[in-house]
Amino acid sequence: MKILGIETSCDETSASVVEVVQDNIKVLSNLVNSQVDIHAEYGGVVPEVAARQHSKDTIPIIKQALSDANLAFTDIDLIAVTQGPGLAGSLMVGLETAKTIAFVQNIPLIPVNHLVGHLWSWQLKLPKELGKIKTEFPYLGLIVSGGHTELVLVENYHKYKVLGRTVDDAAGEAFDKVAKILGLAYPGGPEISKKAVLGRGDKFDLPRPMTKKRNFDFSFAGLKTAVLYKDKKIKNKNKEYVNDMAASFETAVIDTLIQKLKIAIENYPIKIIAISGGVSANKKLRQEIKSTFAKNNIEVRVPEIMYTGDNAAMIALAGYLLCNKKQAAGTASGKKSYLELSVNPNMKIK
Ligand code: KG4
Ligand code: ZN
């Protein structure tokens, strides 16, 4: 089965072709056109600008993904497209493009929750490498991105239990805001981690928000504010200060995430933790989570770096898994026509 994935939920336009043959999976192509440079001058994503850029980029990138895979639309068995959550205008460009292709080419279409895409992204091998789809349940999924911080118990392909999520800023958002405070470029996550390796993580005493509560919710806005207050008191903001504050902040985020994961493994029979989303590219986060849970014989799965950020390969895979496990894909003439689908900017995992 060959699946065309389309992802336009935020500021990345992405298209991918994934092939699955009896649980053997291969990413034939995965193209991501990031708008990061366009939004950098505003210090964050501007929704209207993002949607306009998607409408320029989506069709060319789909054509390129097919061409990289040496395929034509007639070879595609299923289209998987992100329905939400995300920016309404951005999502609309991807969904309407997908509906049009599906209708004209008579290909089934399945709408995918972007977060479910992230949850499965660790399964994807590098393009052209052969992998095997793993089915081990339950596992604990931690999504840490610019828009989301969610802890999810994945019980099977269709059963997801959200244990907790952020009550304010997402982890990536906090990285971006703290980078701004420290005068670093956008997106802030990679900049902070570059400075953090040069600094001392124990230099500034920062809070580990909500870790005293035995629930699974997160809060990163207070941590960012704590950095802001400390920053205001510093007179000489030299390189050493920036490195130390970056390291202290990064350590606080990682500690907080690990403490919540620890509570989760005490409460659920977990043998696997899978992290995903843009922040899961963070080297220290990966190392610390792996080494902490190795002591509990818990395997930690991480996506290839190219699949940590938003990408269409994860949407194609999620579309396949949902469809293959008997959730019928809509047809244009079927009872529940996909032509009636609309975007869901606040889509939740269910
Ligand atoms: O998943 P993603 O590409 O987009 C969303 O769906 O939000 O995540 C982007 C976020 C940004 O906030 C960025 O600063 C953060 O991921 N990020 C990182 C790193 N690389 C990207 N955060 C910490 N460390 C990194 N190495
Ligand atoms: Zn995402």
Coordinates of C-alpha atoms and ligand atoms in Angstrom, one line a residue:
M1 CA 0.0 0.0 0.0
K2 CA 1.3 3.4 -0.9
I3 CA 0.2 6.4 1.2
L4 CA 0.5 10.0 0.3
G5 CA 0.8 12.1 3.5
I6 CA 0.1 15.9 3.6
E7 CA 0.8 18.1 6.5
T8 CA 0.2 21.9 6.8
S9 CA -0.9 22.4 10.3
C10 CA 1.5 25.2 11.3
D11 CA 4.5 26.6 9.5
E12 CA 5.8 23.6 7.7
T13 CA 4.5 22.5 4.3
S14 CA 5.2 18.8 4.0
A15 CA 4.4 15.9 1.7
S16 CA 5.6 12.3 1.9
V17 CA 5.0 8.9 0.3
V18 CA 5.2 5.9 2.6
E19 CA 5.0 2.3 1.4
V20 CA 3.8 -0.4 3.7
V21 CA 3.9 -4.1 2.6
Q22 CA 2.8 -6.6 5.3
D23 CA 4.0 -4.4 8.2
N24 CA 7.3 -3.6 6.4
I25 CA 7.5 0.1 6.1
K26 CA 9.6 2.4 3.9
V27 CA 9.5 6.2 3.6
L28 CA 9.9 6.7 -0.2
S29 CA 10.1 10.4 0.1
N30 CA 9.6 13.1 2.7
L31 CA 9.8 16.8 1.9
V32 CA 9.5 19.6 4.4
N33 CA 9.4 23.2 3.4
S34 CA 9.9 25.2 6.5
Q35 CA 8.7 28.8 6.8
V36 CA 10.9 29.4 9.8
D37 CA 12.9 32.2 8.1
I38 CA 9.7 34.0 7.0
H39 CA 8.3 34.0 10.5
A40 CA 11.7 34.6 12.3
E41 CA 11.4 38.4 11.8
Y42 CA 8.1 38.4 13.7
G43 CA 9.5 36.3 16.5
G44 CA 6.8 33.6 16.0
V45 CA 4.4 32.2 13.5
V46 CA 1.9 34.7 11.9
P47 CA -1.2 32.6 10.9
E48 CA -2.2 34.6 7.8
V49 CA 1.4 34.6 6.4
A50 CA 1.6 30.9 7.1
A51 CA -1.6 30.1 5.2
R52 CA -0.6 32.2 2.2
Q53 CA 2.8 30.4 2.0
H54 CA 1.1 27.0 2.3
S55 CA -1.1 27.8 -0.6
K56 CA 2.0 28.6 -2.7
D57 CA 4.0 25.5 -1.6
T58 CA 1.5 22.6 -1.1
I59 CA 1.0 21.5 -4.7
P60 CA 4.6 21.8 -5.8
I61 CA 5.8 19.9 -2.7
I62 CA 3.2 17.1 -3.3
K63 CA 4.4 16.8 -6.9
Q64 CA 8.0 16.7 -5.8
A65 CA 7.3 14.0 -3.2
L66 CA 5.7 11.8 -5.8
S67 CA 8.5 12.4 -8.3
D68 CA 11.2 11.6 -5.6
A69 CA 9.3 8.3 -5.0
N70 CA 9.2 7.7 -8.8
L71 CA 5.4 7.5 -8.6
A72 CA 2.3 9.2 -10.1
F73 CA -1.1 9.9 -8.4
T74 CA -2.4 6.7 -10.0
D75 CA 0.0 4.7 -7.9
I76 CA -1.3 6.1 -4.6
D77 CA -3.8 3.9 -2.6
L78 CA -4.6 6.3 0.3
I79 CA -4.2 10.0 1.1
A80 CA -3.6 10.9 4.7
V81 CA -4.0 14.5 5.7
T82 CA -3.8 16.5 8.9
Q83 CA -7.2 17.7 10.0
G84 CA -6.1 19.3 13.3
P85 CA -5.0 20.6 15.7
G86 CA -3.3 23.6 14.3
L87 CA -3.9 27.0 12.6
A88 CA -7.2 27.0 10.8
G89 CA -6.0 28.7 7.6
S90 CA -3.0 26.5 7.3
L91 CA -5.0 23.3 7.9
M92 CA -7.5 24.4 5.3
V93 CA -4.9 24.6 2.6
G94 CA -3.7 21.0 3.2
L95 CA -7.2 19.5 3.7
E96 CA -8.8 21.1 0.7
T97 CA -5.8 20.2 -1.5
A98 CA -6.1 16.6 -0.3
K99 CA -9.9 16.5 -0.9
T100 CA -9.4 17.8 -4.4
I101 CA -6.7 15.3 -5.3
A102 CA -8.7 12.4 -3.7
F103 CA -11.8 13.4 -5.7
V104 CA -10.2 13.9 -9.0
Q105 CA -8.0 10.8 -8.8
N106 CA -10.6 8.7 -7.0
I107 CA -8.3 7.8 -4.0
P108 CA -9.6 7.1 -0.5
L109 CA -8.8 9.8 2.0
I110 CA -8.3 9.6 5.8
P111 CA -8.1 12.6 8.1
V112 CA -5.4 12.4 10.7
N113 CA -4.9 14.0 14.1
H114 CA -1.5 15.7 14.0
L115 CA -0.7 14.6 17.5
V116 CA -1.4 11.0 16.7
G117 CA 1.1 11.4 13.9
H118 CA 3.7 12.6 16.4
L119 CA 2.9 9.7 18.7
W120 CA 3.9 7.2 16.1
S121 CA 6.8 9.1 14.6
W122 CA 9.5 7.0 16.3
Q123 CA 8.5 4.1 14.0
L124 CA 9.8 5.8 10.9
K125 CA 13.2 4.9 9.5
L126 CA 15.2 7.2 7.4
P127 CA 14.0 7.6 3.8
K128 CA 14.6 4.4 1.7
E129 CA 15.5 2.3 4.7
L130 CA 13.3 -0.7 5.5
G131 CA 11.6 -0.9 8.9
K132 CA 9.1 -3.1 10.6
I133 CA 6.0 -1.7 12.2
K134 CA 6.1 -2.5 15.9
T135 CA 2.9 -3.3 17.8
E136 CA 3.6 -3.3 21.5
F137 CA 1.0 -1.9 23.8
P138 CA 0.5 -0.1 26.0
Y139 CA 3.2 2.6 25.8
L140 CA 3.6 6.0 27.2
G141 CA 3.8 8.8 24.6
L142 CA 5.2 12.2 25.5
I143 CA 4.6 14.8 22.9
V144 CA 6.8 18.0 23.4
S145 CA 6.5 20.5 20.7
G146 CA 6.0 24.2 20.1
G147 CA 2.3 24.0 20.4
H148 CA 1.8 20.9 22.7
T149 CA 3.0 19.1 25.7
E150 CA 0.9 16.0 26.2
L151 CA 1.4 12.7 28.1
V152 CA -0.6 10.0 26.5
L153 CA -1.2 6.3 27.3
V154 CA -1.4 4.5 24.0
E155 CA -3.5 1.4 24.6
N156 CA -3.9 0.4 20.9
Y157 CA -4.2 2.0 17.5
H158 CA -7.6 3.5 18.4
K159 CA -7.4 3.9 22.1
Y160 CA -5.5 6.8 23.5
K161 CA -5.9 8.1 27.0
V162 CA -4.6 11.6 27.6
L163 CA -3.1 11.5 31.1
G164 CA -2.2 15.2 31.2
R165 CA -1.2 18.2 29.2
T166 CA 0.1 21.7 29.7
V167 CA -2.3 24.1 31.4
D168 CA -0.5 27.1 29.8
D169 CA 2.6 27.3 27.6
A170 CA 3.9 24.2 25.7
A171 CA 7.5 23.1 26.4
G172 CA 8.7 24.4 23.0
E173 CA 6.9 27.7 23.4
A174 CA 8.8 28.1 26.7
F175 CA 12.1 27.4 24.9
D176 CA 11.2 30.1 22.3
K177 CA 10.1 32.7 24.9
V178 CA 13.2 32.1 27.1
A179 CA 15.4 32.4 24.0
K180 CA 13.8 35.8 23.3
I181 CA 14.5 36.9 26.9
L182 CA 18.2 35.9 26.5
G183 CA 18.4 37.7 23.1
L184 CA 18.7 34.5 21.1
A185 CA 17.2 33.8 17.7
Y186 CA 13.9 32.1 16.9
P187 CA 13.1 29.2 17.1
G188 CA 14.7 29.2 20.5
G189 CA 15.0 25.5 21.3
P190 CA 18.1 24.7 19.2
E191 CA 19.7 28.1 20.2
I192 CA 19.1 27.4 23.9
S193 CA 20.6 23.9 23.7
K194 CA 23.7 25.2 21.9
K195 CA 24.3 27.7 24.7
A196 CA 23.4 25.2 27.4
V197 CA 26.2 22.8 26.6
L198 CA 28.6 25.6 27.5
G199 CA 26.9 26.6 30.7
R200 CA 26.1 25.3 34.2
G201 CA 22.7 23.8 34.7
D202 CA 22.8 24.3 38.5
K203 CA 23.8 27.9 38.4
F204 CA 20.3 29.4 38.7
D205 CA 17.7 27.9 41.0
L206 CA 14.5 27.6 38.8
P207 CA 11.2 26.0 39.7
R208 CA 10.1 22.6 38.5
P209 CA 6.4 23.5 38.0
M210 CA 3.6 21.3 39.2
T211 CA 5.9 18.4 40.1
K212 CA 4.6 18.3 43.6
K213 CA 1.2 17.5 42.3
R214 CA 0.6 13.8 41.6
N215 CA -1.3 14.5 38.4
F216 CA 0.1 14.6 34.9
D217 CA -0.5 18.2 34.0
F218 CA 2.4 20.5 33.0
S219 CA 2.9 24.3 33.3
F220 CA 5.8 26.1 31.7
A221 CA 4.6 29.7 31.8
G222 CA 5.7 30.1 35.4
L223 CA 9.2 28.7 34.6
K224 CA 9.5 31.3 31.8
T225 CA 8.4 34.1 34.2
A226 CA 11.0 32.9 36.8
V227 CA 13.7 33.3 34.1
L228 CA 12.4 36.7 33.2
Y229 CA 12.5 37.9 36.9
K230 CA 16.0 36.6 37.4
D231 CA 17.1 38.1 34.0
K232 CA 15.8 41.6 35.1
K233 CA 18.1 41.6 38.1
I234 CA 21.2 40.7 36.1
K235 CA 23.3 43.8 35.2
N236 CA 26.1 42.2 33.2
K237 CA 24.4 39.9 30.7
N238 CA 27.6 38.4 29.3
K239 CA 28.1 35.2 27.4
E240 CA 28.7 33.2 30.6
Y241 CA 25.4 34.4 32.0
V242 CA 23.5 33.4 28.8
N243 CA 25.1 30.0 28.8
D244 CA 24.4 29.4 32.5
M245 CA 20.7 30.6 32.2
A246 CA 20.2 28.5 29.1
A247 CA 21.6 25.4 30.8
S248 CA 19.6 26.1 34.0
F249 CA 16.4 26.5 32.1
E250 CA 17.0 23.4 29.9
T251 CA 17.7 21.4 33.0
A252 CA 14.5 22.6 34.7
V253 CA 12.4 21.6 31.7
I254 CA 14.0 18.1 31.5
D255 CA 13.7 17.5 35.2
T256 CA 10.0 18.5 35.1
L257 CA 9.3 16.2 32.2
I258 CA 11.2 13.3 33.9
Q259 CA 9.4 13.7 37.2
K260 CA 6.0 13.5 35.4
L261 CA 7.1 10.4 33.5
K262 CA 8.2 8.8 36.8
I263 CA 4.7 9.4 38.3
A264 CA 3.2 7.8 35.2
I265 CA 5.3 4.6 35.4
E266 CA 4.3 4.2 39.0
N267 CA 0.7 4.3 38.0
Y268 CA 0.6 2.3 34.7
P269 CA 2.2 -0.9 33.6
I270 CA 4.6 0.7 31.1
K271 CA 7.6 -0.9 29.5
I272 CA 8.1 1.6 26.7
I273 CA 8.2 5.4 26.6
A274 CA 8.2 7.2 23.2
I275 CA 9.0 10.9 23.0
S276 CA 8.1 13.0 20.0
G277 CA 7.7 16.6 18.7
G278 CA 10.2 19.4 18.0
V279 CA 11.6 19.5 21.6
S280 CA 12.4 15.7 21.4
A281 CA 15.3 16.7 19.1
N282 CA 17.0 18.1 22.3
K283 CA 20.1 15.9 22.8
K284 CA 20.2 16.3 26.6
L285 CA 16.5 15.5 26.9
R286 CA 17.0 12.3 25.0
Q287 CA 20.1 11.2 27.0
E288 CA 18.5 12.0 30.4
I289 CA 15.2 10.3 29.7
K290 CA 17.1 7.2 28.3
S291 CA 19.5 7.0 31.2
T292 CA 16.9 7.6 33.9
F293 CA 14.5 4.9 32.7
A294 CA 17.1 2.4 31.7
K295 CA 17.3 1.8 35.5
N296 CA 13.6 0.7 35.5
N297 CA 14.1 -1.5 32.4
I298 CA 12.0 0.8 30.4
E299 CA 12.9 1.2 26.7
V300 CA 12.9 4.8 25.5
R301 CA 12.0 5.3 21.8
V302 CA 12.9 8.5 20.0
P303 CA 12.2 9.6 16.4
E304 CA 15.0 10.2 13.9
I305 CA 15.8 13.9 14.1
M306 CA 14.2 14.6 10.7
Y307 CA 10.8 13.3 12.1
T308 CA 10.9 15.3 15.4
G309 CA 9.5 18.4 13.8
D310 CA 6.3 18.5 11.7
N311 CA 6.5 16.2 8.7
A312 CA 4.1 14.4 6.4
A313 CA 5.7 10.9 6.8
M314 CA 4.3 10.6 10.3
I315 CA 0.8 11.6 9.0
A316 CA 1.0 9.0 6.2
L317 CA 2.0 6.3 8.8
A318 CA -0.8 7.3 11.2
G319 CA -3.3 7.3 8.3
Y320 CA -2.2 3.8 7.4
L321 CA -2.4 2.5 11.0
L322 CA -5.8 4.0 11.5
C323 CA -7.1 2.7 8.2
N324 CA -5.4 -0.7 8.2
K325 CA -6.9 -1.3 11.6
K326 CA -10.4 -1.2 10.1
Q327 CA -11.3 2.4 10.4
A328 CA -12.8 2.9 6.9
A329 CA -11.5 5.7 4.8
G330 CA -14.1 7.9 3.4
T331 CA -15.0 7.8 -0.3
A332 CA -16.4 10.7 -2.3
S333 CA -19.6 8.8 -2.9
G334 CA -19.7 6.9 0.3
K335 CA -22.2 7.5 3.2
K336 CA -19.7 9.7 5.0
S337 CA -18.1 11.5 2.2
Y338 CA -14.7 13.0 2.9
L339 CA -15.9 16.0 0.9
E340 CA -17.8 17.0 4.0
L341 CA -14.7 17.1 6.2
S342 CA -13.6 20.4 7.6
V343 CA -10.6 21.3 9.6
N344 CA -10.6 21.1 13.4
P345 CA -8.1 23.6 14.8
N346 CA -8.7 22.4 18.4
M347 CA -8.8 18.7 17.7
K348 CA -8.1 16.6 20.7
I349 CA -6.7 13.1 21.0
K350 CA -9.4 10.6 21.7
Ligands
KG4_1 O1 7.0 19.9 16.5 P1 7.5 21.2 16.1 O2 8.4 21.4 14.9 O3 6.2 22.2 15.8 C1 5.1 22.2 16.5 O4 4.2 21.3 16.2 O5 5.0 23.0 17.4 O6 8.2 21.9 17.3 C2 8.8 23.2 17.3 C3 9.4 23.5 18.7 C4 9.9 24.9 18.8 O7 9.3 25.5 19.9 C5 11.4 24.7 18.9 O8 12.0 25.8 19.7 C6 11.5 23.4 19.6 O9 10.5 22.6 19.0 N1 12.8 22.7 19.4 C7 13.7 22.4 20.4 C8 14.8 21.9 19.8 N2 14.6 21.9 18.5 C9 13.4 22.4 18.2 N3 13.5 22.6 21.7 C10 14.6 22.2 22.5 N4 15.7 21.7 22.0 C11 15.9 21.5 20.7 N5 17.0 21.0 20.2
ZN2 ZN 3.7 19.2 15.6

